GROMACS .gro file of C-alpha atoms in nm:
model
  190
    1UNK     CA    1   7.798   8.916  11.693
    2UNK     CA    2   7.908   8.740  11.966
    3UNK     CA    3   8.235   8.826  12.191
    4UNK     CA    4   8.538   8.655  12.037
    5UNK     CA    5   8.878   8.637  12.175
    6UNK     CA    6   9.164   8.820  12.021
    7UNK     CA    7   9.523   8.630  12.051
    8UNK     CA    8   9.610   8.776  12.371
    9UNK     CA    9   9.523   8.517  12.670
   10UNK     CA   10   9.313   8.684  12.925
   11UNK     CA   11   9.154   8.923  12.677
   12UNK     CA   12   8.796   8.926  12.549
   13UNK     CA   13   8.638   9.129  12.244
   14UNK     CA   14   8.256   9.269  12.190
   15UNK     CA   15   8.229   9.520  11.946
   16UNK     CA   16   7.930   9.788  12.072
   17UNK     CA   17   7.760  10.097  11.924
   18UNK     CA   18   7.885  10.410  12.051
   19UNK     CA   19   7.701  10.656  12.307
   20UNK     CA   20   7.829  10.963  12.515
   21UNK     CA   21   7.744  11.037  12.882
   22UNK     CA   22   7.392  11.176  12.794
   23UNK     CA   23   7.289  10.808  12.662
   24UNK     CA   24   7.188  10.945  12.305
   25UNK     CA   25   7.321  10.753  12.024
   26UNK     CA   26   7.711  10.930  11.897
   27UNK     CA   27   7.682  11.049  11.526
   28UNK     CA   28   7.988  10.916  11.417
   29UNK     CA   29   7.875  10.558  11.508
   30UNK     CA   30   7.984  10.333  11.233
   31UNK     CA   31   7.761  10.034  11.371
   32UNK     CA   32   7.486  10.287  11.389
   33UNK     CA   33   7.541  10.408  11.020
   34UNK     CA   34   7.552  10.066  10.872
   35UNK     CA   35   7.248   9.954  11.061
   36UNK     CA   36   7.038  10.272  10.923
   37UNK     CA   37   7.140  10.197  10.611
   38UNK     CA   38   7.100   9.831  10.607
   39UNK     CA   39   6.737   9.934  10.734
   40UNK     CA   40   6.684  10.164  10.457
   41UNK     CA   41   6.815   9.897  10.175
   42UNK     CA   42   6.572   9.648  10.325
   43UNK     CA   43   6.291   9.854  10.301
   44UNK     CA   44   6.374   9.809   9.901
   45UNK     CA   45   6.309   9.469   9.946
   46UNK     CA   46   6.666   9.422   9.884
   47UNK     CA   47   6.920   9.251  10.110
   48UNK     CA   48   7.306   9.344  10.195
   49UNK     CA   49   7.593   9.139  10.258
   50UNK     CA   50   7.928   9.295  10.292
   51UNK     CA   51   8.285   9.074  10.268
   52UNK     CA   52   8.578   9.253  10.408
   53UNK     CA   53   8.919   9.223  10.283
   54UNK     CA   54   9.207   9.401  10.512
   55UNK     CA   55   9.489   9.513  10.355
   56UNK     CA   56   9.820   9.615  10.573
   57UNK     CA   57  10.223   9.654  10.567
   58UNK     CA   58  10.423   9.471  10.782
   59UNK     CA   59  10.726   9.646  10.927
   60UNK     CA   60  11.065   9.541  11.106
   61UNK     CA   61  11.101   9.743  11.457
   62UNK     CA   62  11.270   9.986  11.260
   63UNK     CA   63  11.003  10.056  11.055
   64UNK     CA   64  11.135   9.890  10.711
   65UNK     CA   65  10.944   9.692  10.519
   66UNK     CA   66  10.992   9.325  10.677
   67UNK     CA   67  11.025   9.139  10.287
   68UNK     CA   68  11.223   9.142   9.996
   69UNK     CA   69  11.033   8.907   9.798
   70UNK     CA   70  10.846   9.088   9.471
   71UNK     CA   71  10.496   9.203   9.489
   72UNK     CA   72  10.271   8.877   9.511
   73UNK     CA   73  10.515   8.666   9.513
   74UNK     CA   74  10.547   8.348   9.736
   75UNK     CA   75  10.895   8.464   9.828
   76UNK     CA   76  10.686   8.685  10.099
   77UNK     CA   77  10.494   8.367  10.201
   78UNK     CA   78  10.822   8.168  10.309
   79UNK     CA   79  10.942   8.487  10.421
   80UNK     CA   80  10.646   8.520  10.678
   81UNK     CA   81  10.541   8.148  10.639
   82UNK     CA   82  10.494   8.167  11.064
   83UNK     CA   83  10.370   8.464  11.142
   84UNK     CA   84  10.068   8.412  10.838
   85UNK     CA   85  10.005   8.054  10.931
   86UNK     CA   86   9.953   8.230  11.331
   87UNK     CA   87   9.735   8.496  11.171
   88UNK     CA   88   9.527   8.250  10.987
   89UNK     CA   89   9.523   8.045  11.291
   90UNK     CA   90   9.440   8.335  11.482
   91UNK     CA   91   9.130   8.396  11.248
   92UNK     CA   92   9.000   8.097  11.178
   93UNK     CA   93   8.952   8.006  11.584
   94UNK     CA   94   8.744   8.337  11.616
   95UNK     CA   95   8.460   8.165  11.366
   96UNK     CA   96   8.604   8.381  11.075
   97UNK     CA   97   8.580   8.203  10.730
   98UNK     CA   98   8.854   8.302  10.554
   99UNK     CA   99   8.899   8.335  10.187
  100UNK     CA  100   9.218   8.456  10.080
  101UNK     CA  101   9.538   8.550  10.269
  102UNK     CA  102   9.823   8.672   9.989
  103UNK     CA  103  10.118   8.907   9.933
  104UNK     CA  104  10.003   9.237   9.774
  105UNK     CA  105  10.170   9.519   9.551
  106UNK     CA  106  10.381   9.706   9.801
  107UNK     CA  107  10.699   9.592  10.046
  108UNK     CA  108  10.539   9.434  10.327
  109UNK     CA  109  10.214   9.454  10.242
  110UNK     CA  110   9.961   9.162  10.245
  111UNK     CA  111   9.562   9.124  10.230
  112UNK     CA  112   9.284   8.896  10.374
  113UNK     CA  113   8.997   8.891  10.286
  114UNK     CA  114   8.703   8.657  10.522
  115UNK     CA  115   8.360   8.556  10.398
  116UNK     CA  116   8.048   8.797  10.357
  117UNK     CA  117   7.765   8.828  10.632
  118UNK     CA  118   7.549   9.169  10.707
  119UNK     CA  119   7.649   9.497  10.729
  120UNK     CA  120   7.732   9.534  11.093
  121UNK     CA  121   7.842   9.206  11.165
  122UNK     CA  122   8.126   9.290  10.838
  123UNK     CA  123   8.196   9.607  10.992
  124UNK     CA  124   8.297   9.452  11.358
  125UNK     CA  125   8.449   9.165  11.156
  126UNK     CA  126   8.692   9.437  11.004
  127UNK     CA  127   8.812   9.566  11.369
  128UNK     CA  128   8.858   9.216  11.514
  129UNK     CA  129   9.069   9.086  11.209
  130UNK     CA  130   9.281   9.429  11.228
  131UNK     CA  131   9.321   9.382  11.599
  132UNK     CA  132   9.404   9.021  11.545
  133UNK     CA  133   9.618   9.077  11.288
  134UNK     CA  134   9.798   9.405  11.513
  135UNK     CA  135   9.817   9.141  11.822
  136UNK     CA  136   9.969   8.852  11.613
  137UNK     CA  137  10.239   9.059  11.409
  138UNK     CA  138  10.360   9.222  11.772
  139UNK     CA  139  10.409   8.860  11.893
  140UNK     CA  140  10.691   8.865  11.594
  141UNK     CA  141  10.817   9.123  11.647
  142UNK     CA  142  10.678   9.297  11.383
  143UNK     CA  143  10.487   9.671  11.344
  144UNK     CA  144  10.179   9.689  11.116
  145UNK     CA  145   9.976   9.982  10.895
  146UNK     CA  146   9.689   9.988  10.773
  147UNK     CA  147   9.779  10.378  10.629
  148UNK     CA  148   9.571  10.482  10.360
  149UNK     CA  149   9.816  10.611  10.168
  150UNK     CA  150   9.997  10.246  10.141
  151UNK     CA  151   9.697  10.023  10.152
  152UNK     CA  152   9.318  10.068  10.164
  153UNK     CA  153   9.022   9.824  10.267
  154UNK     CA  154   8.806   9.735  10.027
  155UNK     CA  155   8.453   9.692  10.102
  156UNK     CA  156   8.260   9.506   9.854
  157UNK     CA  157   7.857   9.477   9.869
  158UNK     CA  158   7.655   9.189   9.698
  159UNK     CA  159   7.297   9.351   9.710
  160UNK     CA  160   7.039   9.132   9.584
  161UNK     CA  161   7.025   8.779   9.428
  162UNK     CA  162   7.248   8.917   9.106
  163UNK     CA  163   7.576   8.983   9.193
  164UNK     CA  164   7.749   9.073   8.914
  165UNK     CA  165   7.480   9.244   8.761
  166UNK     CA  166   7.237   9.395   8.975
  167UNK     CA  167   6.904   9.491   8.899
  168UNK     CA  168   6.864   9.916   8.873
  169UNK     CA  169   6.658   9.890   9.244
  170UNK     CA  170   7.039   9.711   9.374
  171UNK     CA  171   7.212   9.953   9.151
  172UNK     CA  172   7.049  10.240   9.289
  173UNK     CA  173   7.091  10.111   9.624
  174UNK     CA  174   7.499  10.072   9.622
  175UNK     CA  175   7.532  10.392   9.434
  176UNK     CA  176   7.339  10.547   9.753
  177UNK     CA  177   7.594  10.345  10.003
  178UNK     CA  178   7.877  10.470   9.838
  179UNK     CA  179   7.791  10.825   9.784
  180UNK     CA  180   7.708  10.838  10.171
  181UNK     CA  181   8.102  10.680  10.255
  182UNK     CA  182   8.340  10.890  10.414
  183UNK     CA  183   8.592  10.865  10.161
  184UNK     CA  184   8.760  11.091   9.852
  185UNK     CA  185   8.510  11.076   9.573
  186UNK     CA  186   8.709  10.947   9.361
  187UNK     CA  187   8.804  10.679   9.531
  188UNK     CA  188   8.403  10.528   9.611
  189UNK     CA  189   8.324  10.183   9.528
  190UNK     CA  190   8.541  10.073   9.216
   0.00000   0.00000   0.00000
């Protein structure tokens, strides 16, 4: 991926794999991780594509949820109608094809969700459209969360040519992916 610009003038972005001082690769690298497995999936003969969608609350400086409007309603659009159209602006002028911006269940919460591309490149795509959407929501005055326990990203993973039903080799390929992520059990790949 190439650097892109969060909305802050005189600021750049390039998302890089993590190393300490002794130049070996970090273990808790999550480019690093998604490239291994990536690899591994290939090998199959299978291919991965990963879209992200970014779930987070809005907040007022107080830290109460910013709308009143009910969940997924387009009371929270006029509500926010600038600061959504900026973050959509924001998104769309890093390259980011975006799918779907919308209200979701919760007060104040909202989700995007861009278009799919490899593993890495969906994983850095996740940290610029959080930063973006951090940057953007300051600029209103306006504190963000991406807290698990209010929202959660969802990762979803097309492996193969058959999307919605994958052949056992894809199958057995996701099932690997998600038993690998670091995330309560019960909560892997709905």
């Amino acid at each position: 991926m190439s650097p892109r610009s969060p909305p802050r003038p005189g600021r750049a972005w390039a998302p890089a794999d993590r190393y300490p001082q002794n130049g070996t690769p970090h273990p808790g690298c999550r480019r690093r991780f998604a490239r291994q497995v990536t690899e591994a999936i290939e090998r199959r003969g299978l291919s991965v594509r990963a879209g992200i969608e970014v779930e987070w609350v809005v907040a007022d400086a107080a830290g109460s949820p910013s709308t009143v409007g009910p969940m997924y309603g387009m009371t929270r659009f006029v509500e926010h109608s600038d600061h959504l159209r900026e973050v959509l602006r924001a998104l769309t002028a890093q390259g980011l094809l975006v799918l779907q911006l919308h209200p979701e269940y919760a007060a104040g919460q909202f989700e995007v969700s861009v278009a799919a591309e490899g593993s890495v490149e969906a994983a850095d795509t996740t940290m610029l459209v959080r930063h973006t959407i951090r940057a953007v929501s300051a600029r209103h005055g306006l504190r963000v969360s991406y807290a698990p326990v209010v929202t959660e990203a969802a990762r979803f993973l097309a492996a193969g040519a058959a999307r919605n039903h994958p052949s056992p080799q894809a199958a057995s390929a996701m099932s690997n992916v998600c038993a690998a992520l670091p995330i309560d059990p019960g909560r892997r790949c709905r």
